[in-house]
Every structure is written in structure tokens, then in C-alpha cells.
Short mmCIF file of C-alpha atoms in Angstrom, two decimals:
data_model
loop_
_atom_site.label_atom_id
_atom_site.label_comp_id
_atom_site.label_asym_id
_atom_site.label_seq_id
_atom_site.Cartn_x
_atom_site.Cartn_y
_atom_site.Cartn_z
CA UNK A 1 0.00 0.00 0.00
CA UNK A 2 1.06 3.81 -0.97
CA UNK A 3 1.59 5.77 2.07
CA UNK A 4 -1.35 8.56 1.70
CA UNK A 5 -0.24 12.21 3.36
CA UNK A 6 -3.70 13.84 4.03
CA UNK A 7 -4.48 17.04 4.25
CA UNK A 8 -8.08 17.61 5.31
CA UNK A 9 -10.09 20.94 5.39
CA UNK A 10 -10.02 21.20 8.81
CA UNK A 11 -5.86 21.78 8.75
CA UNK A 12 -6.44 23.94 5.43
CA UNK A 13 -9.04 26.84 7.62
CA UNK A 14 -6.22 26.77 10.43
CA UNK A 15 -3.46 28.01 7.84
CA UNK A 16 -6.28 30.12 6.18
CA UNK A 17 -5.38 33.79 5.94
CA UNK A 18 -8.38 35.29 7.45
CA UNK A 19 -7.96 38.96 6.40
CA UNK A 20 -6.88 37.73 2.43
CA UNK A 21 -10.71 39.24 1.08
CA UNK A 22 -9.45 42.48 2.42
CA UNK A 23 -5.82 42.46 1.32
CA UNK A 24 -7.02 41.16 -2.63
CA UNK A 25 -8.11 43.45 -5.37
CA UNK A 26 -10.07 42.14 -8.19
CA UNK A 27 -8.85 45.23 -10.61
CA UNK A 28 -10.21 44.51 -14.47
CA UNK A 29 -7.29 44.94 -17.00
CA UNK A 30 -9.20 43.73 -20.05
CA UNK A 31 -12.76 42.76 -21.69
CA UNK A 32 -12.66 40.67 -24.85
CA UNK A 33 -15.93 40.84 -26.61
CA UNK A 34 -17.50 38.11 -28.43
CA UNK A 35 -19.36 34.94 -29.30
CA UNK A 36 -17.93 32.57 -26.40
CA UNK A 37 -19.19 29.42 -25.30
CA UNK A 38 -15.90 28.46 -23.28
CA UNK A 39 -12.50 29.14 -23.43
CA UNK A 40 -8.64 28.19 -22.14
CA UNK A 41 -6.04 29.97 -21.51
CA UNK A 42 -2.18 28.62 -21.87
CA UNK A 43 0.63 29.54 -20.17
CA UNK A 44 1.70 32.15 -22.20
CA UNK A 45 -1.40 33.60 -21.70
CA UNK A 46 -2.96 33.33 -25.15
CA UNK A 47 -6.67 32.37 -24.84
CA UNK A 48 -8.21 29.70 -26.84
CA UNK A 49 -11.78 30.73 -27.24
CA UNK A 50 -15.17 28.37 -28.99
CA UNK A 51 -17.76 30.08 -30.58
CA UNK A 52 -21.05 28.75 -30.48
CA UNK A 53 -21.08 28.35 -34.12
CA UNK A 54 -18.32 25.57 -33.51
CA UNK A 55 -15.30 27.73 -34.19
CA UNK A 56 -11.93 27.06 -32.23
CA UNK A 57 -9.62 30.74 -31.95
CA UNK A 58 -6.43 31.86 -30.82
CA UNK A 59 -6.20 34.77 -29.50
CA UNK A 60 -2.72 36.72 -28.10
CA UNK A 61 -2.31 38.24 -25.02
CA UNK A 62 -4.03 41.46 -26.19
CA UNK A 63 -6.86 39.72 -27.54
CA UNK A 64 -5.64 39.28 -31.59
CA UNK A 65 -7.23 36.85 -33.42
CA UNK A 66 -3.61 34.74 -34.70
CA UNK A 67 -5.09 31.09 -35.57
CA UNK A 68 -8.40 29.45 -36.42
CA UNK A 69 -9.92 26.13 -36.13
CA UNK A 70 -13.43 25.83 -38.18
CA UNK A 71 -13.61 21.92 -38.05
CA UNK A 72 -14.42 22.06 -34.45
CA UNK A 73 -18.15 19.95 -35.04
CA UNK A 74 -16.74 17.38 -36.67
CA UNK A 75 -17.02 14.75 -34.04
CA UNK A 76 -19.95 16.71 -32.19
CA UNK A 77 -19.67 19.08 -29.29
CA UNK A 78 -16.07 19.47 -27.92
CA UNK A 79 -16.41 18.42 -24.03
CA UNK A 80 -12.57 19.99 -23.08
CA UNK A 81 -10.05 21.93 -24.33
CA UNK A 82 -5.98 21.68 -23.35
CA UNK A 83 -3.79 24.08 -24.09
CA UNK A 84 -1.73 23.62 -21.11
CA UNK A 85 1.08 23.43 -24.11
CA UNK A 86 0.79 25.96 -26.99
CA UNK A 87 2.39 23.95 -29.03
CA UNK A 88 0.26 21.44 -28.80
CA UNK A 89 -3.31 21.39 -28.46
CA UNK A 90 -5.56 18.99 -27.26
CA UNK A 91 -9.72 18.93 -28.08
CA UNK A 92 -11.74 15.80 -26.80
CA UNK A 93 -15.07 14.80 -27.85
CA UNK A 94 -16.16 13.07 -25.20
CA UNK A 95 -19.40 11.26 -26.88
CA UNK A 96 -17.49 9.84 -30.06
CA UNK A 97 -13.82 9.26 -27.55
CA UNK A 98 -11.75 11.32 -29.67
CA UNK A 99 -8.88 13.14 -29.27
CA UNK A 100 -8.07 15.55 -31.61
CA UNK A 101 -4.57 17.16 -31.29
CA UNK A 102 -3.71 20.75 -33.02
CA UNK A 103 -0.44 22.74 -33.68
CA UNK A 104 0.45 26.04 -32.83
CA UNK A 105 -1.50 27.35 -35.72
CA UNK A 106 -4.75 24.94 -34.58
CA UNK A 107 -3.95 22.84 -37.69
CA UNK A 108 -4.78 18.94 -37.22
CA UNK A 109 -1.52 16.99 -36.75
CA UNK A 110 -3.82 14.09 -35.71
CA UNK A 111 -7.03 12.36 -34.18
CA UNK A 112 -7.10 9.46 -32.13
CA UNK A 113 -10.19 7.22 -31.55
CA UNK A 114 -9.98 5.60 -27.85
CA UNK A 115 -12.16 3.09 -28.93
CA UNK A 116 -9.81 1.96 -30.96
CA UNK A 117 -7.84 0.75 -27.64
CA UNK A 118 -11.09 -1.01 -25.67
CA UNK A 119 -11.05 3.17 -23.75
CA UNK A 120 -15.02 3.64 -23.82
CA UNK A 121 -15.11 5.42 -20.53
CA UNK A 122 -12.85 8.38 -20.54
CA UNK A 123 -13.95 11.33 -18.95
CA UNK A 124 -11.04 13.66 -18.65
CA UNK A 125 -7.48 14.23 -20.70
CA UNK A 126 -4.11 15.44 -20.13
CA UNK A 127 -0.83 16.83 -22.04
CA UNK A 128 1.93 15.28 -20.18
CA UNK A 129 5.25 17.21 -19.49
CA UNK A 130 6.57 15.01 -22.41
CA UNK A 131 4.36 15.66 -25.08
CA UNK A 132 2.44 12.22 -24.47
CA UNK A 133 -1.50 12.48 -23.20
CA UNK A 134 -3.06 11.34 -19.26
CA UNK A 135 -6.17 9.51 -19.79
CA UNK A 136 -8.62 8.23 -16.99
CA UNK A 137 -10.01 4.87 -18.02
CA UNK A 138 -13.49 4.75 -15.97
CA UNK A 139 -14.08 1.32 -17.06
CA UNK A 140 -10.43 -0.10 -15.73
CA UNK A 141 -10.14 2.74 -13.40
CA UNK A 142 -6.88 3.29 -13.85
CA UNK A 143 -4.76 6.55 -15.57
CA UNK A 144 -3.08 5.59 -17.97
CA UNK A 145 -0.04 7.62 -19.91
CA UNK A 146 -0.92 7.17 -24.58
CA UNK A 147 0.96 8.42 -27.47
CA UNK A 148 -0.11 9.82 -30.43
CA UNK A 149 -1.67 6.75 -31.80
CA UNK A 150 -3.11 5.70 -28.71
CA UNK A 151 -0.82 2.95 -27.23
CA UNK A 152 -0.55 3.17 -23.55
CA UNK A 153 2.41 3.64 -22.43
CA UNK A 154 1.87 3.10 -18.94
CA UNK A 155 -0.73 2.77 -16.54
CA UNK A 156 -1.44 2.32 -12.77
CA UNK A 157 -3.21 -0.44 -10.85
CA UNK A 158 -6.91 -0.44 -10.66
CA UNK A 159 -7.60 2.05 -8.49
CA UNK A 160 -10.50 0.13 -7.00
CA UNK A 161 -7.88 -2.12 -5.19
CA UNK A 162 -6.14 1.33 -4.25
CA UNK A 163 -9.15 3.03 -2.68
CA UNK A 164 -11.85 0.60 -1.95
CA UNK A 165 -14.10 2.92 -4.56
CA UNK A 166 -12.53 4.19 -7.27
CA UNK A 167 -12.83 8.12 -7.57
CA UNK A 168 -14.26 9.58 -10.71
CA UNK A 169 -11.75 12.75 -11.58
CA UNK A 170 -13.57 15.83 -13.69
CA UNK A 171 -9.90 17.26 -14.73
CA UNK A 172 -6.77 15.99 -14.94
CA UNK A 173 -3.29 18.27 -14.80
CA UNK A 174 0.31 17.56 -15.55
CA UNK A 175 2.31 20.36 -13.40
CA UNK A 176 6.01 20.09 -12.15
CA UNK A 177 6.24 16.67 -12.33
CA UNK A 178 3.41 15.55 -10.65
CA UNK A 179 -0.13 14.48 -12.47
CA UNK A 180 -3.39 15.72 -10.74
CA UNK A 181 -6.56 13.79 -10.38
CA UNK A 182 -9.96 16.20 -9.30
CA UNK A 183 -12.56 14.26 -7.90
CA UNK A 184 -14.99 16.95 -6.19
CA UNK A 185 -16.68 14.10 -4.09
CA UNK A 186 -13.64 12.98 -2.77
CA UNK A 187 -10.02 14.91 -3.21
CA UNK A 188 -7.16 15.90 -5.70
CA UNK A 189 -5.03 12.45 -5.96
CA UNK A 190 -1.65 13.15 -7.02
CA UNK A 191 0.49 10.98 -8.83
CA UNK A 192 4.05 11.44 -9.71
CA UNK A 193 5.18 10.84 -13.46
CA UNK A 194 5.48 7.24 -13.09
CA UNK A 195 2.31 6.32 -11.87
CA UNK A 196 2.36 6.09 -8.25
CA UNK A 197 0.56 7.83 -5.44
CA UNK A 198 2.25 10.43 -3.48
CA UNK A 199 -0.44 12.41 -2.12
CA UNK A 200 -3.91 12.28 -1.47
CA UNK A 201 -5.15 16.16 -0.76
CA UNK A 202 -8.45 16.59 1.10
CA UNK A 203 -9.90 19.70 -1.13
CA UNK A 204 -13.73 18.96 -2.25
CA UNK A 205 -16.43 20.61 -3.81
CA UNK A 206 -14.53 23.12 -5.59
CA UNK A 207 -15.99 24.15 -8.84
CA UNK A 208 -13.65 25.93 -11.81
CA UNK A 209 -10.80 23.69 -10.06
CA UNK A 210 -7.28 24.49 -11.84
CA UNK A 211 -3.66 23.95 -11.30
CA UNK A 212 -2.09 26.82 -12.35
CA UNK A 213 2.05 26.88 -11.63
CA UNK A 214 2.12 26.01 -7.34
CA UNK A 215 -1.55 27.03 -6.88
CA UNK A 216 -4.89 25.25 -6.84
CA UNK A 217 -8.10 27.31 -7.36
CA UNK A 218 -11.59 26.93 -7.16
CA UNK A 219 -14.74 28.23 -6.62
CA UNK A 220 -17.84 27.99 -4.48
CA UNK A 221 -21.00 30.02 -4.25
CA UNK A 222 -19.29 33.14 -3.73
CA UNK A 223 -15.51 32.38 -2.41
CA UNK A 224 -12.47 31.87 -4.67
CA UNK A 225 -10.19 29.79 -3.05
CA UNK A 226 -5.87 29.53 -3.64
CA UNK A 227 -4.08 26.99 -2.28
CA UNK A 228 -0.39 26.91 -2.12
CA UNK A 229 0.92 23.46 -2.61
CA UNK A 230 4.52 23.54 -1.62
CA UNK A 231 4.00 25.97 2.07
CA UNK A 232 0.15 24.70 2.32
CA UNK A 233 -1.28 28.64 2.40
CA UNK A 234 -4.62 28.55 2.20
CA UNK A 235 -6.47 31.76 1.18
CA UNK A 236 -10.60 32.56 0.63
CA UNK A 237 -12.06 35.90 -1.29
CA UNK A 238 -15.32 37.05 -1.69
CA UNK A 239 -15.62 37.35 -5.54
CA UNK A 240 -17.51 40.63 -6.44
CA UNK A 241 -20.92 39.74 -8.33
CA UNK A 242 -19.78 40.05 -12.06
CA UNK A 243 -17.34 37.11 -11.12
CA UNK A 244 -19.67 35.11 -9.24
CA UNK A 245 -22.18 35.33 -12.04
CA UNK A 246 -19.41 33.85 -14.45
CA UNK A 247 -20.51 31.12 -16.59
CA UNK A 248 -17.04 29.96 -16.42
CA UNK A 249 -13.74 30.96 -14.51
CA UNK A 250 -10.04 29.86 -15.23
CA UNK A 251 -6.83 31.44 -13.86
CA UNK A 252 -3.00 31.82 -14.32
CA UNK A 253 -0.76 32.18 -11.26
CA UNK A 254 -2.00 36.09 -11.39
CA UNK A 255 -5.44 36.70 -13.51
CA UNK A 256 -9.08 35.41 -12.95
CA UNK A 257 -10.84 34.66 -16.11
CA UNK A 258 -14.24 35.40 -16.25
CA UNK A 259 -16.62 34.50 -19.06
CA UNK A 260 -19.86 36.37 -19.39
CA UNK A 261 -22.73 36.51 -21.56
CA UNK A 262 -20.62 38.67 -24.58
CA UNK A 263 -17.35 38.47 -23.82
CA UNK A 264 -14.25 37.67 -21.37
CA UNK A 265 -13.29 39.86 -18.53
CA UNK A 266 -9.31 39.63 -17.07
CA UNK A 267 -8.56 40.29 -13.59
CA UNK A 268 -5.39 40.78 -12.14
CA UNK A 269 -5.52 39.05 -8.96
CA UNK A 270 -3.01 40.95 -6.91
#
């Protein structure tokens, strides 16, 4: 058995900076008009933005338009976007278990069909730090590391002899050489790049969740949360209304990214 180091919520409020809400200013630096149904944003801080006429766009840090994707429909509705590397991104279709993997420019380099390799269950995907993609294999329950023609690479034991229940991750993150497992029910499971379990983090019922550099955040009702994971610094904001009412948030280590009805607001999150 992996030695699990928890962390539960309890220890997370004691290290909680109490006074953060008032020390944090939500200041607007930007509004990006236009026909958004959700978006990602890499880590040079381009943002990847679908229409809901099914069109995939790059745009640059001040909003430029420098790549398009029209073939977004092809395999349906796109259930998640990676563009954790900008060199390579990563659209699933969850209903027809395809991968479809983009260059720079958001031209198709390939597509992979999971089916292909007995995957029929996958609800979340990764870029790993090499270039190769995470997958979570419901139906096994185990991650397990592909290529670009979908071999697996590697994989972990069933998680079912692990945990007892197997959790069911919504998003999966490759960050500084550890992989990241979200299961709002239950906790972020964190894996190093190898497979095994190093860490078992008691964070639940965070919506929004995202690993961004040596942060977690989330969301709930009205808080943002931050979570520091190498000095465990826990910090809680009250997010003014505009954010609250997102229909969806993502961040970078210092901007809140807030998609409204026409367009996507940037905060600086100082």
C-alpha cells in the first residue's frame, strides 16, 4: 500500500489567511468581446476561445485573433479543451472518444479514436510534461499515460484495489512533475510521473478547479479559493458579483478569467 499524506479541510481553515478578502483586489485589466461558449487559456497567456457556431480561436495576449480552427463539429460538441502546451493542443469529444490534437497554428496533426484501444469510458485528458496524453479509463479505473496513436504507455493499478471505490476525476493536470486527479466528491489524488501515489489532498467541492504553476483554485457560491501546494497557504475571497455570475472561470498564477454573456473579462488578482 502507498503511504497517503492527508491534508483535510479542517488543517487547510487553520493556515487560512483570514484577512486575504481584504488584502485582494479584483482590478479589471481587459474585456474581450465576443461569441464565447468556453475558453482556455495557456501559459503564455494566449486564450483559446469556442464560438457557439463551432469555431476554435487563438487569441494573443491582447486579444488578436492569430489562428483558427473551423472543423471544431466534426465529431460533435467538444467536451474539453488543453492548451496547457501551446504547441500542442488537445480537443476531446467526449461522446465519439476522440482526441483531436492541433499545432500552434490549430492545424490537425492528428485524431485518435480511444475506442480503438477497448477506452469507452474516458472522462477527462491530459498533455503530459513530455508531449504524451493522461487519460482516466473509468471502465479499468486506472490513468493511464498514450501516445499519439493511442498505445498506452503506462498505466497504474486499478484504483479500486487502491481506494476501496474508485474516484471519478472531472480534470486531470500535468504540473512540475506531478499528475493531478480532481474528484470533487472525494479529493485531488496526485500521482508522480510514473504512476504512483504520493499524495492524497483533502480539497472537495470546488468548482472551476485548476492547477495553475504552485496554486490550486476553485470556486464555491461566492468564495475563490488559492491553495499553495509547496507551504500549504490557504487563502478565501469574496468574488464581487460580475465574477460570481461567471458562466465559467479559469486562472493563471496572477489573472481570474471570467466569461460572461458577450465576452471575457481579465482580472489581475493581486
Amino acid at each position: 500500500m502507498y503511504r497517503i499524506a492527508l491534508i483535510s479541510s479542517l488543517f487547510l481553515l487553520s493556515i487560512a489567511s483570514a484577512s486575504a478578502q481584504n488584502d485582494t483586489l479584483f482590478k479589471r485589466v481587459r474585456y474581450i468581446k465576443g461569441d464565447i461558449k468556453a475558453f482556455g487559456v495557456d501559459n503564455l497567456e494566449n486564450i483559446y476561445v469556442l464560438s457557439s457556431l463551432g469555431q476554435l480561436k487563438k487569441l494573443n495576449e491582447k486579444g488578436d485573433s492569430v489562428a483558427v480552427f473551423n472543423d471544431i463539429k466534426k465529431y460533435g460538441e467538444a467536451s474539453q479543451i488543453d492548451v496547457s502546451n501551446p504547441l500542442k493542443v488537445l480537443l476531446y469529444y467526449r461522446d465519439f472518444s476522440t482526441i483531436v490534437i492541433l499545432d500552434r497554428l490549430l492545424n490537425v496533426r492528428t485524431a485518435i479514436d480511444l475506442r480503438r484501444q477497448n477506452m469507452f469510458q474516458v472522462k477527462s485528458v491530459a498533455l503530459s510534461y513530455d508531449s504524451k496524453i493522461w487519460v482516466y479509463d473509468e471502465m479499468d479505473s486506472k490513468l493511464k499515460k498514450i501516445d499519439d496513436d493511442g498505445r498506452v504507455l503506462l498505466e497504474t493499478p486499478d484504483f479500486r484495489q487502491l481506494f476501496g471505490d474508485a474516484p471519478m476525476p472531472v480534470r486531470l493536470f500535468d504540473q512540475d512533475k506531478y499528475v493531478y486527479l480532481y474528484d470533487p466528491a472525494r479529493a485531488v489524488y496526485v500521482f508522480d510521473y510514473y504512476g504512483a501515489l504520493k499524495n492524497k489532498i483533502l480539497i472537495t467541492g470546488w468548482n472551476n478547479f485548476r492547477v495553475a504553476g504552485k496554486y490550486f483554485f476553485g470556486t464555491s457560491a461566492d468564495q475563490l479559493y488559492r491553495y499553495d501546494i509547496t507551504s500549504f497557504r490557504y487563502d478565501e475571497w469574496k468574488m464581487p458579483e460580475n465574477l460570481r455570475n461567471a458562466r465559467q472561470l479559469d486562472f493563471s498564477a496572477g489573472k481570474v478569467y471570467a466569461l460572461q454573456t458577450d465576452g471575457i473579462e481579465i482580472y489581475n488578482l493581486q
